[in-house]
């Protein structure tokens, strides 16, 4: 039986493609920060696009429309840092400081000590053995002092530094002033055979993200304002903090407002007794009825299409992976992935049955 020789031939073109793939992967890993900056700029440009288009439809030149959108965003950020965050942090610290001493010294980690805590401690050695409410007060106070460094430094810190922040603003503005800036960018970075699909996929995702943000903002603002005014009228301490919690908890469907009522009830009871606590429960039930029968039917037309559970998981995962930028990118990327998987499922269902 003669010897058999196995011959494998690899063309020069194949070797070049493999080398280019390895090189591209290497640079992608090394330039992770830049990739995140570009993705953030794309998301910001996509988010403000509906506002820019609104101005353009009213005969405002596109460049001026984009500038107006950035001015509005900057004004909103400055207003929040100037008029909302200081009193909000002040009320948070005051609420925690007003807790009874026996509660302030309770270890928050007590319920998870033993096996679960030891497992987590093994993964994160820097995790403290105890965390009390007093520790939280100190942490929040330190956070407040961070804002004293200036709005620009604080916002830049969220984006990983001043250079990254400036790059995000410049790139997103460039994409915004062009008629289809994001689409052109996607066309550049996408193989030509997939260009049409990728641009269409992002358009659909952008539409869903925009409607979700509008609906969620409507729910949060209306419920937050109603909560603030109601608690202010009945005399509950720290109404701004409790209204902020009510707005944030609107991310959680069905039970969000109920969860936000718990701290309001506890603060009312500790402040003026069970009578005020019962009034607070009645107020939250009233707000919940208005939300369920008036506000939500209006907002649900916009929120539908983006599952709330997907939003919550995406936000947590994004924060764990890349901090503030991860939070910013998490929902858009998740929605785009959901749209892609939906397309894959439709293609599978459209195929003829195979015997």
Coordinates of C-alpha atoms in Angstrom, one line a residue:
X1 CA 0.0 0.0 0.0
X2 CA 1.6 3.2 -1.2
X3 CA 2.1 6.2 1.0
X4 CA -0.5 8.9 0.6
X5 CA 0.5 12.5 0.8
X6 CA -2.0 15.1 1.9
X7 CA -1.4 18.4 0.3
X8 CA -3.0 21.7 1.6
X9 CA -2.7 24.8 -0.6
X10 CA -3.4 28.2 0.8
X11 CA -3.6 31.0 -1.6
X12 CA -1.8 34.3 -1.1
X13 CA -5.1 36.1 -1.1
X14 CA -6.4 33.9 1.8
X15 CA -3.2 34.6 3.8
X16 CA -3.6 38.3 3.2
X17 CA -7.2 38.2 4.4
X18 CA -6.2 36.3 7.6
X19 CA -3.4 38.8 8.3
X20 CA -5.8 41.7 7.8
X21 CA -8.4 40.2 10.1
X22 CA -5.8 39.6 12.8
X23 CA -4.5 43.1 12.4
X24 CA -8.0 44.6 12.4
X25 CA -8.8 42.7 15.6
X26 CA -5.6 43.8 17.3
X27 CA -6.3 47.5 16.5
X28 CA -9.9 47.2 17.5
X29 CA -8.8 45.9 21.0
X30 CA -6.2 48.5 21.3
X31 CA -8.5 51.3 20.2
X32 CA -11.5 50.3 22.4
X33 CA -11.7 53.7 23.9
X34 CA -11.9 55.3 20.4
X35 CA -14.5 52.8 19.3
X36 CA -16.7 53.6 22.3
X37 CA -16.3 57.3 21.6
X38 CA -17.4 56.9 17.9
X39 CA -20.3 54.7 18.9
X40 CA -21.4 57.2 21.5
X41 CA -21.2 60.0 18.9
X42 CA -23.4 58.0 16.5
X43 CA -26.0 57.3 19.2
X44 CA -26.1 61.0 20.3
X45 CA -26.4 62.1 16.7
X46 CA -29.2 59.6 16.2
X47 CA -31.1 60.7 19.3
X48 CA -31.1 64.4 18.4
X49 CA -32.0 63.7 14.8
X50 CA -35.8 63.9 15.3
X51 CA -35.3 67.4 17.0
X52 CA -33.1 68.5 14.2
X53 CA -35.6 67.3 11.6
X54 CA -38.4 69.2 13.5
X55 CA -36.5 72.5 13.1
X56 CA -35.6 71.7 9.4
X57 CA -39.3 71.2 8.6
X58 CA -39.9 74.7 9.9
X59 CA -37.5 76.2 7.3
X60 CA -34.5 76.4 9.7
X61 CA -31.2 75.6 8.0
X62 CA -29.9 72.2 9.1
X63 CA -26.6 73.6 10.5
X64 CA -28.5 76.1 12.6
X65 CA -31.0 73.4 13.6
X66 CA -28.2 71.1 14.9
X67 CA -26.7 74.1 16.8
X68 CA -30.1 74.8 18.4
X69 CA -30.4 71.2 19.5
X70 CA -27.0 71.2 21.1
X71 CA -27.7 74.5 22.8
X72 CA -31.0 73.1 24.2
X73 CA -29.2 70.0 25.4
X74 CA -26.4 72.0 27.0
X75 CA -28.9 74.3 28.7
X76 CA -30.8 71.3 30.0
X77 CA -27.6 69.8 31.5
X78 CA -26.6 73.1 33.1
X79 CA -30.1 73.6 34.5
X80 CA -30.1 70.1 36.0
X81 CA -26.6 70.6 37.6
X82 CA -27.5 74.1 38.9
X83 CA -31.1 73.8 40.0
X84 CA -31.9 70.1 40.5
X85 CA -28.9 68.1 41.6
X86 CA -27.7 70.3 44.6
X87 CA -31.1 70.3 46.4
X88 CA -31.6 66.6 45.4
X89 CA -28.4 65.5 47.0
X90 CA -29.1 67.8 49.9
X91 CA -32.5 66.1 50.5
X92 CA -30.9 62.7 50.2
X93 CA -28.2 63.4 52.8
X94 CA -30.8 65.0 55.1
X95 CA -33.2 62.0 54.7
X96 CA -30.5 59.6 55.6
X97 CA -29.2 61.7 58.5
X98 CA -32.7 61.9 59.9
X99 CA -33.0 58.1 60.2
X100 CA -32.9 56.7 63.8
X101 CA -29.4 55.9 65.0
X102 CA -30.1 52.2 65.3
X103 CA -31.1 52.1 61.7
X104 CA -28.1 54.2 60.5
X105 CA -25.7 51.7 62.1
X106 CA -27.3 48.6 60.5
X107 CA -25.1 46.7 58.1
X108 CA -26.8 46.7 54.7
X109 CA -24.8 43.6 53.7
X110 CA -26.2 41.5 56.6
X111 CA -28.8 39.7 54.5
X112 CA -26.1 38.5 52.1
X113 CA -23.3 37.6 54.5
X114 CA -22.4 33.9 54.7
X115 CA -22.0 31.9 51.5
X116 CA -23.3 34.5 48.9
X117 CA -21.2 37.3 50.3
X118 CA -18.1 35.1 50.5
X119 CA -18.5 34.3 46.8
X120 CA -18.8 37.9 45.9
X121 CA -16.0 38.9 48.1
X122 CA -13.7 36.3 46.3
X123 CA -14.5 38.1 43.0
X124 CA -14.2 41.6 44.4
X125 CA -11.5 41.6 47.2
X126 CA -11.9 45.4 47.6
X127 CA -15.5 45.1 48.7
X128 CA -15.9 46.2 52.3
X129 CA -17.0 43.8 55.0
X130 CA -19.8 46.1 56.2
X131 CA -21.7 49.0 54.6
X132 CA -23.9 51.1 56.9
X133 CA -26.4 53.9 56.1
X134 CA -23.8 56.2 57.6
X135 CA -21.3 55.0 55.0
X136 CA -23.8 55.8 52.3
X137 CA -24.2 59.4 53.7
X138 CA -20.4 59.8 53.5
X139 CA -20.4 58.4 49.9
X140 CA -23.1 60.8 48.8
X141 CA -21.5 63.7 50.4
X142 CA -18.3 62.9 48.5
X143 CA -20.2 62.7 45.3
X144 CA -21.7 66.1 46.0
X145 CA -18.2 67.5 46.5
X146 CA -17.2 66.1 43.1
X147 CA -19.7 68.3 41.4
X148 CA -18.1 71.4 42.9
X149 CA -15.3 70.9 40.4
X150 CA -17.5 72.3 37.7
X151 CA -20.1 71.1 35.3
X152 CA -17.7 70.7 32.4
X153 CA -15.2 68.6 34.4
X154 CA -18.0 66.4 35.8
X155 CA -19.6 65.7 32.4
X156 CA -16.3 65.1 30.8
X157 CA -15.5 62.6 33.6
X158 CA -18.6 60.7 32.6
X159 CA -17.2 60.3 29.1
X160 CA -13.7 59.2 30.3
X161 CA -11.9 62.5 30.1
X162 CA -11.9 65.9 28.5
X163 CA -10.4 64.6 25.2
X164 CA -13.0 61.9 24.8
X165 CA -15.8 64.3 25.7
X166 CA -14.6 66.8 23.0
X167 CA -14.3 64.1 20.4
X168 CA -17.9 62.9 21.2
X169 CA -19.3 66.4 20.8
X170 CA -17.3 67.1 17.6
X171 CA -18.1 63.8 15.8
X172 CA -21.7 63.8 16.8
X173 CA -22.1 67.4 15.6
X174 CA -20.5 66.6 12.3
X175 CA -22.9 63.6 11.8
X176 CA -25.8 65.9 12.8
X177 CA -25.2 68.7 10.4
X178 CA -25.2 66.3 7.4
X179 CA -28.5 65.2 5.8
X180 CA -27.9 61.5 6.6
X181 CA -24.6 61.7 8.5
X182 CA -25.1 58.5 10.5
X183 CA -26.2 56.6 7.4
X184 CA -23.1 57.8 5.5
X185 CA -20.9 56.7 8.4
X186 CA -22.5 53.3 8.5
X187 CA -22.0 53.0 4.7
X188 CA -18.3 53.7 5.2
X189 CA -17.8 51.0 7.9
X190 CA -20.1 48.4 6.3
X191 CA -19.3 46.0 3.4
X192 CA -21.2 47.1 0.3
X193 CA -23.3 44.0 0.1
X194 CA -24.7 44.7 3.6
X195 CA -24.9 48.5 3.4
X196 CA -28.6 48.8 2.5
X197 CA -29.6 46.3 5.2
X198 CA -27.5 47.9 8.0
X199 CA -28.7 51.4 7.2
X200 CA -32.3 50.2 7.2
X201 CA -31.8 48.3 10.4
X202 CA -30.4 51.4 12.2
X203 CA -33.2 53.5 10.9
X204 CA -35.8 51.2 12.4
X205 CA -33.8 50.9 15.6
X206 CA -33.5 54.7 15.8
X207 CA -37.2 55.1 15.4
X208 CA -38.0 52.7 18.2
X209 CA -35.3 54.3 20.5
X210 CA -36.7 57.8 19.8
X211 CA -40.3 56.8 20.6
X212 CA -39.2 54.9 23.7
X213 CA -37.3 57.9 25.0
X214 CA -40.2 60.2 24.4
X215 CA -42.7 57.9 26.1
X216 CA -40.4 57.2 29.0
X217 CA -39.6 60.8 29.5
X218 CA -43.4 61.7 29.4
X219 CA -44.1 59.1 32.1
X220 CA -41.2 60.1 34.3
X221 CA -41.8 63.8 34.1
X222 CA -45.6 63.7 34.6
X223 CA -45.5 61.2 37.5
X224 CA -42.5 63.0 39.1
X225 CA -44.2 66.4 39.0
X226 CA -47.5 64.9 40.3
X227 CA -45.7 63.2 43.1
X228 CA -43.7 66.4 44.0
X229 CA -46.7 68.6 44.1
X230 CA -48.9 66.1 46.1
X231 CA -46.2 65.5 48.7
X232 CA -45.5 69.2 49.0
X233 CA -49.2 69.9 49.7
X234 CA -49.6 67.2 52.4
X235 CA -46.4 68.2 54.0
X236 CA -44.1 65.2 53.6
X237 CA -40.4 65.8 54.0
X238 CA -38.0 65.6 51.1
X239 CA -40.6 65.8 48.3
X240 CA -37.9 66.4 45.6
X241 CA -36.0 63.2 46.5
X242 CA -39.2 61.1 46.5
X243 CA -40.5 62.6 43.2
X244 CA -37.1 61.8 41.6
X245 CA -37.4 58.2 42.8
X246 CA -40.9 58.0 41.4
X247 CA -39.7 59.2 38.0
X248 CA -36.7 56.7 38.0
X249 CA -38.9 53.8 39.1
X250 CA -41.2 54.4 36.1
X251 CA -38.6 52.3 34.2
X252 CA -40.0 49.3 36.0
X253 CA -43.4 48.4 34.5
X254 CA -46.6 47.8 36.6
X255 CA -44.9 47.9 40.1
X256 CA -42.6 50.9 39.6
X257 CA -44.8 53.4 41.3
X258 CA -45.6 51.0 44.1
X259 CA -41.9 50.5 44.9
X260 CA -41.4 54.2 44.9
X261 CA -44.2 54.6 47.5
X262 CA -42.3 52.5 50.1
X263 CA -39.6 55.1 51.0
X264 CA -42.3 57.9 50.9
X265 CA -44.4 55.9 53.4
X266 CA -41.4 55.2 55.7
X267 CA -40.3 58.9 55.7
X268 CA -43.9 60.1 56.4
X269 CA -44.2 57.6 59.3
X270 CA -40.8 58.5 60.8
X271 CA -41.6 62.2 60.4
X272 CA -45.2 62.6 61.6
X273 CA -46.6 59.2 62.4
X274 CA -48.8 56.5 60.8
X275 CA -51.6 58.9 60.0
X276 CA -49.5 60.8 57.4
X277 CA -48.1 57.5 56.2
X278 CA -51.7 56.3 55.3
X279 CA -52.3 59.6 53.5
X280 CA -49.2 59.1 51.5
X281 CA -50.4 55.6 50.4
X282 CA -53.7 57.1 49.4
X283 CA -51.9 59.8 47.3
X284 CA -49.8 57.2 45.5
X285 CA -52.8 55.1 44.8
X286 CA -54.5 58.2 43.3
X287 CA -51.4 58.9 41.1
X288 CA -51.3 55.3 40.1
X289 CA -54.9 55.4 38.8
X290 CA -54.2 58.6 36.8
X291 CA -51.0 56.9 35.4
X292 CA -52.8 53.7 34.5
X293 CA -55.9 55.3 32.9
X294 CA -54.6 58.6 31.4
X295 CA -50.8 58.9 31.1
X296 CA -49.8 55.3 30.2
X297 CA -52.3 54.9 27.3
X298 CA -50.8 57.9 25.7
X299 CA -47.2 56.9 26.4
X300 CA -47.6 53.2 25.6
X301 CA -47.9 53.9 21.9
X302 CA -44.3 55.1 22.0
X303 CA -42.9 52.7 24.6
X304 CA -44.3 49.6 22.9
X305 CA -41.6 47.7 20.9
X306 CA -38.9 48.1 23.5
X307 CA -39.5 45.5 26.3
X308 CA -39.0 47.1 29.8
X309 CA -37.1 44.0 31.0
X310 CA -34.7 44.4 28.0
X311 CA -34.1 48.0 29.0
X312 CA -33.3 47.2 32.7
X313 CA -31.0 44.3 31.8
X314 CA -29.2 46.4 29.1
X315 CA -28.7 49.4 31.5
X316 CA -27.2 47.2 34.2
X317 CA -25.0 45.3 31.8
X318 CA -23.9 48.5 30.1
X319 CA -23.0 50.1 33.5
X320 CA -21.0 47.0 34.5
X321 CA -19.1 46.9 31.2
X322 CA -18.3 50.5 30.4
X323 CA -19.7 52.8 33.1
X324 CA -21.6 55.9 31.9
X325 CA -20.8 55.3 28.2
X326 CA -22.0 51.7 28.6
X327 CA -25.4 53.0 30.0
X328 CA -25.6 55.4 27.1
X329 CA -25.0 52.7 24.5
X330 CA -26.8 49.8 26.1
X331 CA -30.4 50.5 25.0
X332 CA -29.6 51.5 21.4
X333 CA -27.4 48.4 20.9
X334 CA -29.9 46.1 22.5
X335 CA -32.7 47.5 20.3
X336 CA -30.6 47.1 17.2
X337 CA -29.8 43.5 18.2
X338 CA -33.4 42.8 18.9
X339 CA -34.4 44.1 15.4
X340 CA -31.7 42.0 13.8
X341 CA -32.8 38.8 15.6
X342 CA -36.4 39.6 14.6
X343 CA -35.2 39.8 11.0
X344 CA -33.4 36.5 11.3
X345 CA -36.6 34.9 12.7
X346 CA -38.7 36.3 9.9
X347 CA -36.3 34.9 7.3
X348 CA -36.4 31.5 8.9
X349 CA -40.1 31.5 8.9
X350 CA -40.3 32.6 5.2
X351 CA -38.2 29.7 4.0
X352 CA -40.2 26.8 2.5
X353 CA -40.6 23.7 4.7
X354 CA -37.9 21.1 4.2
X355 CA -38.8 17.5 4.1

